[in-house]
mmCIF file of C-alpha atoms in Angstrom:
data_model
loop_
_atom_site.group_PDB
_atom_site.id
_atom_site.type_symbol
_atom_site.label_atom_id
_atom_site.label_comp_id
_atom_site.label_asym_id
_atom_site.label_seq_id
_atom_site.Cartn_x
_atom_site.Cartn_y
_atom_site.Cartn_z
ATOM 1 C CA MET A 1 145.512 194.081 -201.184
ATOM 2 C CA ASN A 2 148.020 191.525 -199.962
ATOM 3 C CA THR A 3 147.897 188.490 -202.100
ATOM 4 C CA GLY A 4 150.872 186.694 -200.466
ATOM 5 C CA SER A 5 153.580 188.448 -202.350
ATOM 6 C CA ASP A 6 156.479 190.129 -200.434
ATOM 7 C CA GLU A 7 156.815 193.182 -202.825
ATOM 8 C CA ARG A 8 157.117 196.493 -201.071
ATOM 9 C CA GLY A 9 154.463 198.240 -203.273
ATOM 10 C CA GLU A 10 151.625 195.905 -202.201
ATOM 11 C CA GLY A 11 151.790 196.791 -198.588
ATOM 12 C CA ALA A 12 151.387 200.576 -199.357
ATOM 13 C CA VAL A 13 148.356 199.680 -201.553
ATOM 14 C CA ALA A 14 146.757 197.606 -198.814
ATOM 15 C CA SER A 15 147.182 200.243 -196.218
ATOM 16 C CA SER A 16 145.785 203.079 -198.505
ATOM 17 C CA GLU A 17 142.673 200.920 -199.323
ATOM 18 C CA ALA A 18 142.168 200.382 -195.617
ATOM 19 C CA LYS A 19 142.365 204.111 -195.031
ATOM 20 C CA ALA A 20 139.939 204.690 -197.935
ATOM 21 C CA GLY A 21 137.460 202.174 -196.470
ATOM 22 C CA ALA A 22 137.687 203.841 -192.987
ATOM 23 C CA ASP A 23 136.610 207.173 -194.572
ATOM 24 C CA ARG A 24 133.407 205.776 -195.871
ATOM 25 C CA PRO A 25 130.251 206.750 -193.976
ATOM 26 C CA GLU A 26 129.041 203.133 -193.818
ATOM 27 C CA GLN A 27 130.922 201.580 -190.921
ATOM 28 C CA GLY A 28 130.946 197.925 -189.831
ATOM 29 C CA LEU A 29 128.496 196.613 -187.349
ATOM 30 C CA GLY A 30 129.495 196.529 -183.617
ATOM 31 C CA SER A 31 130.338 198.837 -180.791
ATOM 32 C CA ARG A 32 131.853 202.155 -181.410
ATOM 33 C CA ALA A 33 133.138 202.706 -177.955
ATOM 34 C CA PRO A 34 136.711 203.917 -177.456
ATOM 35 C CA GLU A 35 139.301 201.140 -177.381
ATOM 36 C CA PHE A 36 140.291 201.652 -173.688
ATOM 37 C CA ILE A 37 136.794 200.954 -172.810
ATOM 38 C CA LYS A 38 136.478 197.860 -175.036
ATOM 39 C CA ALA A 39 139.653 196.467 -173.550
ATOM 40 C CA ARG A 40 138.105 196.254 -170.096
ATOM 41 C CA ARG A 41 135.012 193.875 -169.961
ATOM 42 C CA ALA A 42 133.412 195.553 -166.920
ATOM 43 C CA LEU A 43 133.995 199.043 -168.171
ATOM 44 C CA HIS A 44 132.454 198.046 -171.624
ATOM 45 C CA LEU A 45 129.460 196.490 -169.972
ATOM 46 C CA SER A 46 128.829 199.588 -167.946
ATOM 47 C CA TRP A 47 129.315 201.698 -170.998
ATOM 48 C CA GLN A 48 126.691 199.615 -172.826
ATOM 49 C CA VAL A 49 124.277 199.954 -170.007
ATOM 50 C CA GLY A 50 124.730 203.686 -169.958
ATOM 51 C CA VAL A 51 124.172 203.936 -173.660
ATOM 52 C CA PHE A 52 120.983 201.701 -173.392
ATOM 53 C CA VAL A 53 119.658 203.890 -170.500
ATOM 54 C CA VAL A 54 120.290 207.135 -172.348
ATOM 55 C CA GLY A 55 118.801 205.745 -175.644
ATOM 56 C CA LEU A 56 115.770 204.360 -173.717
ATOM 57 C CA ALA A 57 115.185 207.784 -172.127
ATOM 58 C CA VAL A 58 115.240 209.476 -175.581
ATOM 59 C CA VAL A 59 112.954 206.805 -177.171
ATOM 60 C CA VAL A 60 110.553 207.086 -174.319
ATOM 61 C CA ALA A 61 110.572 210.901 -174.615
ATOM 62 C CA GLY A 62 109.784 210.508 -178.288
ATOM 63 C CA ILE A 63 106.974 208.069 -177.734
ATOM 64 C CA VAL A 64 105.442 210.537 -175.203
ATOM 65 C CA MET A 65 105.828 213.344 -177.854
ATOM 66 C CA LEU A 66 103.698 211.297 -180.362
ATOM 67 C CA PRO A 67 100.347 212.336 -178.998
ATOM 68 C CA LEU A 68 101.694 215.549 -177.426
ATOM 69 C CA PRO A 69 103.279 218.623 -179.259
ATOM 70 C CA GLY A 70 106.803 217.822 -180.226
ATOM 71 C CA PRO A 71 108.837 216.112 -182.899
ATOM 72 C CA GLY A 72 108.107 212.515 -181.702
ATOM 73 C CA TRP A 73 109.384 210.499 -184.656
ATOM 74 C CA VAL A 74 112.589 212.576 -184.918
ATOM 75 C CA VAL A 75 113.205 212.057 -181.225
ATOM 76 C CA ILE A 76 112.529 208.313 -181.492
ATOM 77 C CA PHE A 77 114.909 207.922 -184.349
ATOM 78 C CA ALA A 78 117.567 209.934 -182.362
ATOM 79 C CA GLY A 79 117.232 207.511 -179.647
ATOM 80 C CA MET A 80 117.684 204.634 -182.174
ATOM 81 C CA ALA A 81 120.832 206.392 -183.387
ATOM 82 C CA ILE A 82 122.130 206.499 -179.803
ATOM 83 C CA TRP A 83 121.549 202.756 -179.543
ATOM 84 C CA ALA A 84 123.104 202.157 -182.882
ATOM 85 C CA THR A 85 126.522 203.398 -181.462
ATOM 86 C CA GLU A 86 126.627 200.279 -179.364
ATOM 87 C CA PHE A 87 124.153 197.573 -180.467
ATOM 88 C CA VAL A 88 124.073 195.652 -183.682
ATOM 89 C CA TRP A 89 120.355 195.144 -183.699
ATOM 90 C CA ALA A 90 119.863 198.918 -183.644
ATOM 91 C CA GLN A 91 122.254 199.426 -186.324
ATOM 92 C CA LEU A 92 120.424 196.988 -188.494
ATOM 93 C CA VAL A 93 117.047 198.699 -187.771
ATOM 94 C CA LEU A 94 118.513 202.109 -188.534
ATOM 95 C CA ARG A 95 119.937 200.876 -191.816
ATOM 96 C CA TRP A 96 116.745 199.353 -192.806
ATOM 97 C CA THR A 97 114.777 202.600 -191.838
ATOM 98 C CA LYS A 98 117.274 204.718 -193.887
ATOM 99 C CA ARG A 99 116.815 202.507 -196.816
ATOM 100 C CA LYS A 100 113.053 202.528 -196.646
ATOM 101 C CA VAL A 101 112.901 206.349 -196.247
ATOM 102 C CA THR A 102 115.186 206.770 -199.285
ATOM 103 C CA GLU A 103 113.050 204.494 -201.277
ATOM 104 C CA ALA A 104 109.873 206.328 -200.305
ATOM 105 C CA ALA A 105 111.528 209.668 -201.150
ATOM 106 C CA GLN A 106 112.454 208.354 -204.620
ATOM 107 C CA ARG A 107 108.862 207.023 -205.206
ATOM 108 C CA ALA A 108 107.455 210.368 -204.184
ATOM 109 C CA LEU A 109 109.610 212.179 -206.714
ATOM 110 C CA ASP A 110 108.407 209.831 -209.584
ATOM 111 C CA PRO A 111 106.541 212.003 -212.067
ATOM 112 C CA ARG A 112 103.616 209.554 -212.426
ATOM 113 C CA VAL A 113 103.188 209.398 -208.613
ATOM 114 C CA ARG A 114 103.300 213.202 -208.359
ATOM 115 C CA ARG A 115 100.708 213.554 -211.116
ATOM 116 C CA ARG A 116 98.366 211.099 -209.354
ATOM 117 C CA ASN A 117 98.762 212.979 -205.989
ATOM 118 C CA ILE A 118 98.013 216.322 -207.677
ATOM 119 C CA THR A 119 94.899 214.908 -209.367
ATOM 120 C CA LEU A 120 93.747 213.270 -206.086
ATOM 121 C CA THR A 121 94.340 216.345 -204.159
ATOM 122 C CA VAL A 122 92.331 218.547 -206.733
ATOM 123 C CA ILE A 123 89.416 216.003 -206.683
ATOM 124 C CA GLY A 124 89.351 216.065 -202.842
ATOM 125 C CA LEU A 125 89.387 219.770 -202.790
ATOM 126 C CA ALA A 126 86.499 219.858 -205.260
ATOM 127 C CA VAL A 127 84.495 217.450 -203.226
ATOM 128 C CA VAL A 128 85.127 219.444 -199.990
ATOM 129 C CA GLY A 129 84.290 222.738 -201.739
ATOM 130 C CA THR A 130 81.079 221.296 -203.049
ATOM 131 C CA LEU A 131 79.988 219.913 -199.772
ATOM 132 C CA ALA A 132 80.824 223.262 -198.083
ATOM 133 C CA GLY A 133 78.788 224.999 -200.814
ATOM 134 C CA ILE A 134 75.785 222.869 -200.420
ATOM 135 C CA TYR A 135 75.885 223.200 -196.573
ATOM 136 C CA LEU A 136 76.113 226.984 -196.840
ATOM 137 C CA TRP A 137 73.270 227.150 -199.356
ATOM 138 C CA LYS A 138 71.023 225.000 -197.212
ATOM 139 C CA PHE A 139 71.740 226.453 -193.804
ATOM 140 C CA GLY A 140 73.659 229.638 -194.473
ATOM 141 C CA ILE A 141 76.369 231.018 -192.073
ATOM 142 C CA VAL A 142 75.136 230.737 -188.466
ATOM 143 C CA MET A 143 77.192 232.342 -185.741
ATOM 144 C CA PRO A 144 77.558 230.226 -182.538
ATOM 145 C CA TRP A 145 76.606 233.335 -180.478
ATOM 146 C CA LYS A 146 73.786 235.858 -180.795
ATOM 147 C CA ILE A 147 75.224 239.134 -181.978
ATOM 148 C CA LYS A 148 71.800 240.972 -181.933
ATOM 149 C CA ASP A 149 71.462 240.605 -178.072
ATOM 150 C CA GLN A 150 74.571 242.667 -177.310
#
């Protein structure tokens, strides 16, 4: 890092640190549009409108897929990722979502939580099995159609 000294070695260290920082997956907030687009205000504004429209179409398609067959949440997050290429608010929402998903995955892998989930699943299956057994003992298996008439 440059601390105000004019020694030749420090400039090389600063440039190598900048390159190492650019290789990190976590980038700064802001537009990721190419530089020639950022240089022209009208072109950058139209680029942002285009990104917003494409992201909106993908998010709406994901919302439609929530009640219908399809990967609704995956498509919604894909639309958010499209928006995050251009808009800071979407980048912040995406970072928050990634952090929460990672925390939930870590909690799910906790041995105590896994034991609790397995115990609750076994108890639930026992209750459902008992209720199904009582129903079958009381009413038997009744077909919804009459086989004897055919």
